[in-house]
Amino acid sequence: MDIYYEPRDFLDHMFNACTTAQINEFIPEKRGFRLHGHSTTVALERAFWNVLEAMAQDCGLTVPRLIERVLDGCLVANDKNLSSCLRVICLKYLNIYASGEAPTREVDVDTLAA
């Protein structure tokens, strides 16, 4: 048995970087929202909720309003696959915009309330 363990690839490195304190990132969490006047429950792993919260903050939106925009803009979300669409949007956000290049803009709160 080796005393020193050298990761073979990035997966080994990621598994070793995960601690028991981070286990809640993998547990699905259900949240309820009113989207366009309809009650909706979305179940996502906590890691995805964290990304959605960051995305909403970058856009100057609440999480429910961000999810409404995803629902309106994502083709597969309207086929009762909103959770899948949200996961893919999160991955795309992390890959493209999380490096600090997210196009942020001021959002008029009065416009959102309309």
PDB file of C-alpha atoms in Angstrom:
ATOM      1  CA  MET A   1       0.000   0.000   0.000  1.00  0.00           C
ATOM      2  CA  ASP A   2       1.349   3.402  -0.977  1.00  0.00           C
ATOM      3  CA  ILE A   3       1.678   6.074   1.657  1.00  0.00           C
ATOM      4  CA  TYR A   4       1.721   8.815  -0.969  1.00  0.00           C
ATOM      5  CA  TYR A   5      -1.166   8.832  -3.426  1.00  0.00           C
ATOM      6  CA  GLU A   6      -0.731  10.590  -6.742  1.00  0.00           C
ATOM      7  CA  PRO A   7      -3.920  11.311  -8.673  1.00  0.00           C
ATOM      8  CA  ARG A   8      -4.038   9.704 -12.114  1.00  0.00           C
ATOM      9  CA  ASP A   9      -6.327  12.288 -13.672  1.00  0.00           C
ATOM     10  CA  PHE A  10      -8.560  15.251 -12.888  1.00  0.00           C
ATOM     11  CA  LEU A  11     -11.357  13.009 -11.561  1.00  0.00           C
ATOM     12  CA  ASP A  12      -9.097  11.543  -8.896  1.00  0.00           C
ATOM     13  CA  HIS A  13      -8.042  15.071  -7.984  1.00  0.00           C
ATOM     14  CA  MET A  14     -11.670  16.257  -7.725  1.00  0.00           C
ATOM     15  CA  PHE A  15     -12.699  13.277  -5.595  1.00  0.00           C
ATOM     16  CA  ASN A  16      -9.803  13.925  -3.226  1.00  0.00           C
ATOM     17  CA  ALA A  17     -10.685  17.633  -3.090  1.00  0.00           C
ATOM     18  CA  CYS A  18     -14.236  16.846  -1.914  1.00  0.00           C
ATOM     19  CA  THR A  19     -14.619  16.739   1.830  1.00  0.00           C
ATOM     20  CA  THR A  20     -17.405  15.360   3.965  1.00  0.00           C
ATOM     21  CA  ALA A  21     -18.394  18.972   4.689  1.00  0.00           C
ATOM     22  CA  GLN A  22     -19.186  19.374   0.981  1.00  0.00           C
ATOM     23  CA  ILE A  23     -21.491  16.359   0.779  1.00  0.00           C
ATOM     24  CA  ASN A  24     -24.570  18.625   0.908  1.00  0.00           C
ATOM     25  CA  GLU A  25     -23.600  19.955  -2.539  1.00  0.00           C
ATOM     26  CA  PHE A  26     -24.764  16.610  -3.975  1.00  0.00           C
ATOM     27  CA  ILE A  27     -28.097  16.365  -2.182  1.00  0.00           C
ATOM     28  CA  PRO A  28     -31.167  17.398  -4.207  1.00  0.00           C
ATOM     29  CA  GLU A  29     -33.073  20.323  -2.766  1.00  0.00           C
ATOM     30  CA  LYS A  30     -36.638  21.205  -3.764  1.00  0.00           C
ATOM     31  CA  ARG A  31     -37.702  24.834  -3.991  1.00  0.00           C
ATOM     32  CA  GLY A  32     -41.145  26.132  -4.786  1.00  0.00           C
ATOM     33  CA  PHE A  33     -41.806  29.208  -6.932  1.00  0.00           C
ATOM     34  CA  ARG A  34     -44.621  30.985  -8.684  1.00  0.00           C
ATOM     35  CA  LEU A  35     -43.606  31.221 -12.332  1.00  0.00           C
ATOM     36  CA  HIS A  36     -45.971  33.224 -14.510  1.00  0.00           C
ATOM     37  CA  GLY A  37     -48.650  32.784 -11.853  1.00  0.00           C
ATOM     38  CA  HIS A  38     -48.328  28.998 -11.589  1.00  0.00           C
ATOM     39  CA  SER A  39     -46.891  27.139  -8.594  1.00  0.00           C
ATOM     40  CA  THR A  40     -43.824  25.167  -9.620  1.00  0.00           C
ATOM     41  CA  THR A  41     -41.400  23.003  -7.666  1.00  0.00           C
ATOM     42  CA  VAL A  42     -37.863  22.543  -8.943  1.00  0.00           C
ATOM     43  CA  ALA A  43     -35.475  19.908  -7.568  1.00  0.00           C
ATOM     44  CA  LEU A  44     -31.771  20.526  -8.133  1.00  0.00           C
ATOM     45  CA  GLU A  45     -28.599  19.626  -6.295  1.00  0.00           C
ATOM     46  CA  ARG A  46     -27.360  22.373  -3.954  1.00  0.00           C
ATOM     47  CA  ALA A  47     -24.347  22.989  -6.203  1.00  0.00           C
ATOM     48  CA  PHE A  48     -26.698  24.093  -8.997  1.00  0.00           C
ATOM     49  CA  TRP A  49     -28.713  26.330  -6.647  1.00  0.00           C
ATOM     50  CA  ASN A  50     -25.449  28.056  -5.722  1.00  0.00           C
ATOM     51  CA  VAL A  51     -24.713  28.761  -9.381  1.00  0.00           C
ATOM     52  CA  LEU A  52     -28.278  29.980 -10.025  1.00  0.00           C
ATOM     53  CA  GLU A  53     -27.969  32.356  -7.066  1.00  0.00           C
ATOM     54  CA  ALA A  54     -24.721  33.754  -8.507  1.00  0.00           C
ATOM     55  CA  MET A  55     -26.303  34.091 -11.949  1.00  0.00           C
ATOM     56  CA  ALA A  56     -29.316  35.917 -10.504  1.00  0.00           C
ATOM     57  CA  GLN A  57     -27.046  38.282  -8.614  1.00  0.00           C
ATOM     58  CA  ASP A  58     -25.000  38.985 -11.772  1.00  0.00           C
ATOM     59  CA  CYS A  59     -28.211  39.783 -13.669  1.00  0.00           C
ATOM     60  CA  GLY A  60     -29.754  41.819 -10.860  1.00  0.00           C
ATOM     61  CA  LEU A  61     -32.678  39.410 -10.631  1.00  0.00           C
ATOM     62  CA  THR A  62     -34.243  37.201  -8.010  1.00  0.00           C
ATOM     63  CA  VAL A  63     -33.820  33.454  -8.482  1.00  0.00           C
ATOM     64  CA  PRO A  64     -37.529  32.999  -9.400  1.00  0.00           C
ATOM     65  CA  ARG A  65     -37.301  35.774 -12.017  1.00  0.00           C
ATOM     66  CA  LEU A  66     -34.119  34.214 -13.442  1.00  0.00           C
ATOM     67  CA  ILE A  67     -35.878  30.843 -13.665  1.00  0.00           C
ATOM     68  CA  GLU A  68     -38.799  32.514 -15.449  1.00  0.00           C
ATOM     69  CA  ARG A  69     -36.379  33.905 -18.023  1.00  0.00           C
ATOM     70  CA  VAL A  70     -34.848  30.462 -18.483  1.00  0.00           C
ATOM     71  CA  LEU A  71     -38.312  28.954 -18.828  1.00  0.00           C
ATOM     72  CA  ASP A  72     -39.167  31.538 -21.504  1.00  0.00           C
ATOM     73  CA  GLY A  73     -35.895  31.195 -23.400  1.00  0.00           C
ATOM     74  CA  CYS A  74     -34.898  27.550 -23.157  1.00  0.00           C
ATOM     75  CA  LEU A  75     -36.532  25.338 -25.750  1.00  0.00           C
ATOM     76  CA  VAL A  76     -36.469  22.153 -23.654  1.00  0.00           C
ATOM     77  CA  ALA A  77     -37.702  23.859 -20.464  1.00  0.00           C
ATOM     78  CA  ASN A  78     -41.210  24.108 -21.872  1.00  0.00           C
ATOM     79  CA  ASP A  79     -41.250  20.359 -22.545  1.00  0.00           C
ATOM     80  CA  LYS A  80     -41.450  19.757 -18.772  1.00  0.00           C
ATOM     81  CA  ASN A  81     -37.683  19.524 -18.534  1.00  0.00           C
ATOM     82  CA  LEU A  82     -36.940  22.749 -16.674  1.00  0.00           C
ATOM     83  CA  SER A  83     -34.511  21.099 -14.227  1.00  0.00           C
ATOM     84  CA  SER A  84     -32.404  19.706 -17.035  1.00  0.00           C
ATOM     85  CA  CYS A  85     -32.355  23.064 -18.780  1.00  0.00           C
ATOM     86  CA  LEU A  86     -31.300  24.797 -15.554  1.00  0.00           C
ATOM     87  CA  ARG A  87     -28.425  22.350 -15.056  1.00  0.00           C
ATOM     88  CA  VAL A  88     -27.141  22.926 -18.593  1.00  0.00           C
ATOM     89  CA  ILE A  89     -27.508  26.708 -18.219  1.00  0.00           C
ATOM     90  CA  CYS A  90     -25.464  26.498 -15.001  1.00  0.00           C
ATOM     91  CA  LEU A  91     -22.693  24.559 -16.746  1.00  0.00           C
ATOM     92  CA  LYS A  92     -22.635  27.000 -19.649  1.00  0.00           C
ATOM     93  CA  TYR A  93     -22.492  29.924 -17.221  1.00  0.00           C
ATOM     94  CA  LEU A  94     -19.542  28.382 -15.395  1.00  0.00           C
ATOM     95  CA  ASN A  95     -17.732  27.571 -18.639  1.00  0.00           C
ATOM     96  CA  ILE A  96     -18.293  30.904 -20.347  1.00  0.00           C
ATOM     97  CA  TYR A  97     -19.032  33.661 -17.861  1.00  0.00           C
ATOM     98  CA  ALA A  98     -17.804  32.729 -14.396  1.00  0.00           C
ATOM     99  CA  SER A  99     -14.276  33.883 -15.237  1.00  0.00           C
ATOM    100  CA  GLY A 100     -15.491  37.436 -14.649  1.00  0.00           C
ATOM    101  CA  GLU A 101     -16.498  38.089 -18.230  1.00  0.00           C
ATOM    102  CA  ALA A 102     -20.249  37.962 -17.542  1.00  0.00           C
ATOM    103  CA  PRO A 103     -22.037  40.767 -19.331  1.00  0.00           C
ATOM    104  CA  THR A 104     -23.651  42.607 -16.453  1.00  0.00           C
ATOM    105  CA  ARG A 105     -25.996  45.495 -16.807  1.00  0.00           C
ATOM    106  CA  GLU A 106     -28.198  47.629 -14.661  1.00  0.00           C
ATOM    107  CA  VAL A 107     -31.716  46.263 -14.501  1.00  0.00           C
ATOM    108  CA  ASP A 108     -34.610  48.657 -13.998  1.00  0.00           C
ATOM    109  CA  VAL A 109     -36.573  47.226 -11.060  1.00  0.00           C
ATOM    110  CA  ASP A 110     -39.748  49.003 -12.187  1.00  0.00           C
ATOM    111  CA  THR A 111     -39.564  47.195 -15.532  1.00  0.00           C
ATOM    112  CA  LEU A 112     -39.279  43.804 -13.796  1.00  0.00           C
ATOM    113  CA  ALA A 113     -42.342  44.449 -11.673  1.00  0.00           C
ATOM    114  CA  ALA A 114     -44.473  45.123 -14.748  1.00  0.00           C
TER     115      ALA A 114
END
